[in-house]
mmCIF file of C-alpha atoms in Angstrom:
data_model
loop_
_atom_site.group_PDB
_atom_site.id
_atom_site.type_symbol
_atom_site.label_atom_id
_atom_site.label_comp_id
_atom_site.label_asym_id
_atom_site.label_seq_id
_atom_site.Cartn_x
_atom_site.Cartn_y
_atom_site.Cartn_z
ATOM 1 C CA GLY A 1 110.028 109.150 96.908
ATOM 2 C CA GLN A 2 106.292 109.854 96.062
ATOM 3 C CA ASN A 3 104.155 112.973 96.621
ATOM 4 C CA ILE A 4 100.736 112.717 96.063
ATOM 5 C CA ASP A 5 98.264 115.858 96.787
ATOM 6 C CA GLN A 6 94.068 116.154 96.941
ATOM 7 C CA PRO A 7 92.230 118.402 98.646
ATOM 8 C CA THR A 8 91.200 117.538 101.762
ATOM 9 C CA GLU A 9 87.604 118.257 101.633
ATOM 10 C CA MET A 10 85.128 119.444 99.248
ATOM 11 C CA THR A 11 81.240 120.380 99.153
ATOM 12 C CA ALA A 12 79.048 120.154 96.481
ATOM 13 C CA THR A 13 75.055 119.649 95.748
ATOM 14 C CA GLU A 14 72.563 117.024 94.719
ATOM 15 C CA GLY A 15 72.170 116.788 91.012
ATOM 16 C CA ALA A 16 75.248 119.071 90.441
ATOM 17 C CA ILE A 17 78.753 117.960 89.023
ATOM 18 C CA VAL A 18 82.167 117.903 91.225
ATOM 19 C CA GLN A 19 85.558 117.658 90.058
ATOM 20 C CA ILE A 20 88.331 116.418 92.230
ATOM 21 C CA ASN A 21 91.983 116.908 91.300
ATOM 22 C CA CYS A 22 95.335 114.784 92.274
ATOM 23 C CA THR A 23 98.261 115.815 91.447
ATOM 24 C CA TYR A 24 101.559 113.524 91.797
ATOM 25 C CA GLN A 25 105.247 113.261 91.450
ATOM 26 C CA THR A 26 106.931 109.999 90.635
ATOM 27 C CA SER A 27 109.142 108.108 88.851
ATOM 28 C CA GLY A 28 108.372 105.157 86.928
ATOM 29 C CA PHE A 29 104.407 106.056 86.658
ATOM 30 C CA ASN A 30 102.481 102.815 85.719
ATOM 31 C CA GLY A 31 99.132 104.023 86.141
ATOM 32 C CA LEU A 32 96.931 105.925 88.442
ATOM 33 C CA PHE A 33 93.676 104.515 90.260
ATOM 34 C CA TRP A 34 90.870 106.370 91.698
ATOM 35 C CA TYR A 35 88.875 104.520 94.909
ATOM 36 C CA GLN A 36 85.658 105.667 96.730
ATOM 37 C CA GLN A 37 85.681 105.120 100.257
ATOM 38 C CA HIS A 38 82.688 105.364 102.624
ATOM 39 C CA ALA A 39 82.872 105.861 106.396
ATOM 40 C CA GLY A 40 84.085 102.758 108.128
ATOM 41 C CA GLU A 41 84.166 100.493 104.794
ATOM 42 C CA ALA A 42 86.815 99.278 102.749
ATOM 43 C CA PRO A 43 87.960 101.159 99.736
ATOM 44 C CA THR A 44 85.982 100.434 96.536
ATOM 45 C CA PHE A 45 87.727 100.662 92.637
ATOM 46 C CA LEU A 46 86.526 103.390 90.455
ATOM 47 C CA SER A 47 88.682 103.770 87.687
ATOM 48 C CA TYR A 48 92.061 103.476 86.212
ATOM 49 C CA ASN A 49 94.194 105.537 83.970
ATOM 50 C CA VAL A 50 97.610 104.632 82.663
ATOM 51 C CA LEU A 51 97.369 106.709 79.325
ATOM 52 C CA ASP A 52 96.515 110.404 78.600
ATOM 53 C CA GLY A 53 92.694 111.195 77.869
ATOM 54 C CA LEU A 54 89.502 110.708 79.964
ATOM 55 C CA GLU A 55 87.917 107.456 80.873
ATOM 56 C CA GLU A 56 84.147 107.375 81.196
ATOM 57 C CA LYS A 57 82.366 104.812 83.206
ATOM 58 C CA GLY A 58 78.644 106.074 83.833
ATOM 59 C CA ARG A 59 78.395 108.965 86.056
ATOM 60 C CA PHE A 60 81.701 108.940 87.296
ATOM 61 C CA SER A 61 84.941 109.808 84.703
ATOM 62 C CA SER A 62 88.567 110.065 85.074
ATOM 63 C CA PHE A 63 91.129 111.988 83.023
ATOM 64 C CA LEU A 64 94.979 111.663 83.260
ATOM 65 C CA SER A 65 97.743 113.954 81.889
ATOM 66 C CA ARG A 66 101.164 112.199 82.601
ATOM 67 C CA SER A 67 103.159 115.045 81.581
ATOM 68 C CA LYS A 68 101.574 117.351 83.884
ATOM 69 C CA GLY A 69 101.483 114.550 86.661
ATOM 70 C CA TYR A 70 97.817 115.556 87.051
ATOM 71 C CA SER A 71 94.527 113.542 87.216
ATOM 72 C CA TYR A 72 90.778 114.538 88.145
ATOM 73 C CA LEU A 73 87.699 112.334 88.806
ATOM 74 C CA LEU A 74 84.355 113.900 87.696
ATOM 75 C CA LEU A 75 81.070 112.949 89.473
ATOM 76 C CA LYS A 76 78.004 113.856 87.565
ATOM 77 C CA GLU A 77 74.400 114.044 89.027
ATOM 78 C CA LEU A 78 75.482 113.952 92.335
ATOM 79 C CA GLN A 79 73.617 111.905 94.972
ATOM 80 C CA MET A 80 73.277 111.995 98.494
ATOM 81 C CA LYS A 81 75.291 108.388 98.637
ATOM 82 C CA ASP A 82 78.441 110.020 97.167
ATOM 83 C CA SER A 83 79.185 111.386 100.274
ATOM 84 C CA ALA A 84 82.496 109.663 100.670
ATOM 85 C CA SER A 85 86.201 110.094 100.756
ATOM 86 C CA TYR A 86 87.826 109.527 97.353
ATOM 87 C CA LEU A 87 91.238 108.455 97.066
ATOM 88 C CA CYS A 88 93.819 108.845 94.061
ATOM 89 C CA ALA A 89 96.474 105.809 93.928
ATOM 90 C CA VAL A 90 99.607 105.501 91.947
ATOM 91 C CA ASN A 91 101.346 102.547 90.823
ATOM 92 C CA ASN A 92 105.287 102.595 89.404
ATOM 93 C CA PHE A 93 106.937 99.874 87.332
ATOM 94 C CA GLY A 94 108.236 97.009 88.894
ATOM 95 C CA ASN A 95 106.050 96.352 91.764
ATOM 96 C CA GLU A 96 102.212 95.946 92.844
ATOM 97 C CA LYS A 97 102.340 98.525 95.164
ATOM 98 C CA LEU A 98 99.606 101.480 95.280
ATOM 99 C CA THR A 99 100.892 104.512 97.053
ATOM 100 C CA PHE A 100 97.754 106.531 98.318
ATOM 101 C CA GLY A 101 97.044 110.093 98.011
ATOM 102 C CA THR A 102 95.919 111.906 101.343
ATOM 103 C CA GLY A 103 92.222 111.409 100.085
ATOM 104 C CA THR A 104 89.196 114.067 99.792
ATOM 105 C CA ARG A 105 86.276 113.888 101.836
ATOM 106 C CA LEU A 106 83.306 115.039 99.713
ATOM 107 C CA THR A 107 79.916 115.794 101.247
ATOM 108 C CA ILE A 108 76.848 116.428 99.437
ATOM 109 C CA ILE A 109 74.286 118.647 100.222
ATOM 110 C CA PRO A 110 70.526 118.775 99.003
ATOM 111 C CA ASP B 1 83.349 84.908 93.738
ATOM 112 C CA THR B 2 84.518 88.619 93.430
ATOM 113 C CA GLU B 3 84.785 88.734 97.431
ATOM 114 C CA VAL B 4 88.078 89.463 99.305
ATOM 115 C CA THR B 5 86.734 88.145 103.283
ATOM 116 C CA GLN B 6 88.399 89.382 106.287
ATOM 117 C CA THR B 7 87.743 87.643 110.152
ATOM 118 C CA PRO B 8 87.418 89.087 112.325
ATOM 119 C CA LYS B 9 85.430 92.209 111.576
ATOM 120 C CA HIS B 10 86.301 93.684 115.357
ATOM 121 C CA LEU B 11 89.255 92.820 117.510
ATOM 122 C CA VAL B 12 89.809 93.658 120.839
ATOM 123 C CA MET B 13 93.050 92.737 122.394
ATOM 124 C CA GLY B 14 95.397 93.649 124.987
ATOM 125 C CA MET B 15 99.262 94.404 124.770
ATOM 126 C CA THR B 16 100.287 90.789 126.035
ATOM 127 C CA ASN B 17 97.971 89.032 123.747
ATOM 128 C CA LYS B 18 98.843 87.350 120.434
ATOM 129 C CA LYS B 19 95.776 87.104 117.700
ATOM 130 C CA SER B 20 95.793 86.489 113.894
ATOM 131 C CA LEU B 21 93.925 88.263 111.332
ATOM 132 C CA LYS B 22 92.565 86.452 108.414
ATOM 133 C CA CYS B 23 92.184 86.833 104.762
ATOM 134 C CA GLU B 24 90.725 85.021 101.838
ATOM 135 C CA GLN B 25 90.145 85.618 98.406
ATOM 136 C CA HIS B 26 89.013 83.031 95.537
ATOM 137 C CA MET B 27 89.537 85.141 92.670
ATOM 138 C CA GLY B 28 92.687 83.708 91.773
ATOM 139 C CA HIS B 29 94.540 86.599 92.416
ATOM 140 C CA ARG B 30 98.494 86.232 92.921
ATOM 141 C CA ALA B 31 99.215 89.152 94.878
ATOM 142 C CA MET B 32 97.928 89.981 98.505
ATOM 143 C CA TYR B 33 98.464 93.012 100.331
ATOM 144 C CA TRP B 34 97.972 94.261 104.417
ATOM 145 C CA TYR B 35 97.483 97.823 104.664
ATOM 146 C CA LYS B 36 96.617 99.993 107.708
ATOM 147 C CA GLN B 37 94.372 102.682 108.007
ATOM 148 C CA LYS B 38 94.180 105.130 110.954
ATOM 149 C CA ALA B 39 90.824 107.293 110.989
ATOM 150 C CA LYS B 40 90.858 110.268 108.294
ATOM 151 C CA LYS B 41 93.999 108.878 106.765
ATOM 152 C CA PRO B 42 94.676 107.144 103.574
ATOM 153 C CA PRO B 43 95.239 103.230 103.592
ATOM 154 C CA GLU B 44 99.224 102.632 104.252
ATOM 155 C CA LEU B 45 100.829 99.615 102.869
ATOM 156 C CA MET B 46 102.312 97.123 105.241
ATOM 157 C CA PHE B 47 103.020 94.096 103.093
ATOM 158 C CA VAL B 48 102.878 92.556 99.808
ATOM 159 C CA TYR B 49 102.862 88.987 98.712
ATOM 160 C CA SER B 50 103.300 87.944 95.361
ATOM 161 C CA TYR B 51 103.326 84.342 94.171
ATOM 162 C CA GLU B 52 103.080 83.315 98.016
ATOM 163 C CA LYS B 53 106.649 85.044 98.337
ATOM 164 C CA LEU B 54 106.883 88.178 100.436
ATOM 165 C CA SER B 55 107.929 90.971 98.128
ATOM 166 C CA ILE B 56 107.487 94.086 99.834
ATOM 167 C CA ASN B 57 107.758 94.981 103.617
ATOM 168 C CA GLU B 58 107.097 98.688 104.378
ATOM 169 C CA SER B 59 109.952 98.380 107.418
ATOM 170 C CA VAL B 60 107.135 97.292 109.743
ATOM 171 C CA PRO B 61 107.711 96.527 113.286
ATOM 172 C CA SER B 62 108.253 92.598 114.085
ATOM 173 C CA ARG B 63 105.205 92.758 116.594
ATOM 174 C CA PHE B 64 103.448 92.271 112.959
ATOM 175 C CA SER B 65 104.188 88.918 111.169
ATOM 176 C CA PRO B 66 102.724 87.980 107.878
ATOM 177 C CA GLU B 67 102.229 84.783 106.686
ATOM 178 C CA CYS B 68 100.774 83.372 103.315
ATOM 179 C CA PRO B 69 100.136 79.569 103.531
ATOM 180 C CA ASN B 70 98.805 79.620 99.843
ATOM 181 C CA SER B 71 97.427 81.319 97.236
ATOM 182 C CA SER B 72 94.019 82.080 98.644
ATOM 183 C CA LEU B 73 94.937 83.185 102.182
ATOM 184 C CA LEU B 74 96.887 85.694 103.931
ATOM 185 C CA ASN B 75 97.381 86.164 107.624
ATOM 186 C CA LEU B 76 98.835 88.771 109.852
ATOM 187 C CA HIS B 77 99.960 87.612 113.379
ATOM 188 C CA LEU B 78 99.908 89.940 115.979
ATOM 189 C CA HIS B 79 101.992 90.012 119.476
ATOM 190 C CA ALA B 80 102.909 92.676 122.020
ATOM 191 C CA LEU B 81 101.169 95.432 120.289
ATOM 192 C CA GLN B 82 100.926 98.947 121.278
ATOM 193 C CA PRO B 83 97.631 101.121 121.853
ATOM 194 C CA GLU B 84 99.063 103.161 118.672
ATOM 195 C CA ASP B 85 98.522 100.132 116.510
ATOM 196 C CA SER B 86 94.802 100.371 117.111
ATOM 197 C CA ALA B 87 93.416 100.952 113.313
ATOM 198 C CA LEU B 88 91.425 99.426 110.530
ATOM 199 C CA TYR B 89 93.519 96.542 108.927
ATOM 200 C CA LEU B 90 92.696 96.043 105.280
ATOM 201 C CA CYS B 91 93.601 93.215 103.263
ATOM 202 C CA ALA B 92 93.536 93.675 99.680
ATOM 203 C CA SER B 93 94.603 91.473 96.544
ATOM 204 C CA SER B 94 95.261 91.899 92.779
ATOM 205 C CA GLN B 95 95.803 90.016 89.726
ATOM 206 C CA ASP B 96 99.221 89.094 88.172
ATOM 207 C CA LEU B 97 98.623 90.155 84.439
ATOM 208 C CA GLY B 98 97.529 93.883 83.792
ATOM 209 C CA PRO B 99 96.999 97.069 86.213
ATOM 210 C CA PRO B 100 97.667 95.587 90.034
ATOM 211 C CA THR B 101 93.912 97.276 90.769
ATOM 212 C CA ALA B 102 93.933 96.332 94.174
ATOM 213 C CA PHE B 103 90.215 94.943 95.582
ATOM 214 C CA PHE B 104 89.736 95.281 99.112
ATOM 215 C CA GLY B 105 88.191 93.056 102.007
ATOM 216 C CA GLN B 106 85.906 94.988 104.809
ATOM 217 C CA GLY B 107 88.484 95.230 107.385
ATOM 218 C CA THR B 108 89.270 94.299 110.695
ATOM 219 C CA ARG B 109 88.785 97.113 113.298
ATOM 220 C CA LEU B 110 91.571 96.497 115.635
ATOM 221 C CA THR B 111 91.606 97.955 119.364
ATOM 222 C CA VAL B 112 94.756 97.707 121.561
ATOM 223 C CA VAL B 113 94.005 98.254 125.259
#
């Protein structure tokens, strides 16, 4: 089976930086995805990591360590619109299935 | 066209009704998915179609019946649902080469009364 853990809730200040962690235990790891989901809306794709290291995309960066079963999503220069749930999801070899973590509800305060 | 389109956006149905959810994409993606999402929970996979064939069924009750008429369309037929089936139903698609990045539709908010 798979076990994917994230903090349930986080709060950060507008203009600051926040790091959202995701740990996973799985066999046949084939990549980790981060999605953003605003309340009542569909998840939207943010990033994908399959090799160790940091992937940067504008204000958002995602990091992966396969040996530690660990990823984080880093959000810089936080804006009020970044208030949302952030979901990490894992794919395994041999199928197209994404298994989602529990999600982290991020609240940005002025 | 980079969208996954779902209809209807909202649906209220009785426990004896039969209804269908529809999903369409024109990105040439060959994998299509149905996910179910309850409030404040992550999406849970229900079905995966790959090249128009059912490749994954996550032990979903038979009152949910998926159908893939062609590579662009995915339906979910609903019959004799229970109130606990009320949820957001999300369709997604992904390309057949490279990482299976799922692109989601806006979902159908289903209420069973």
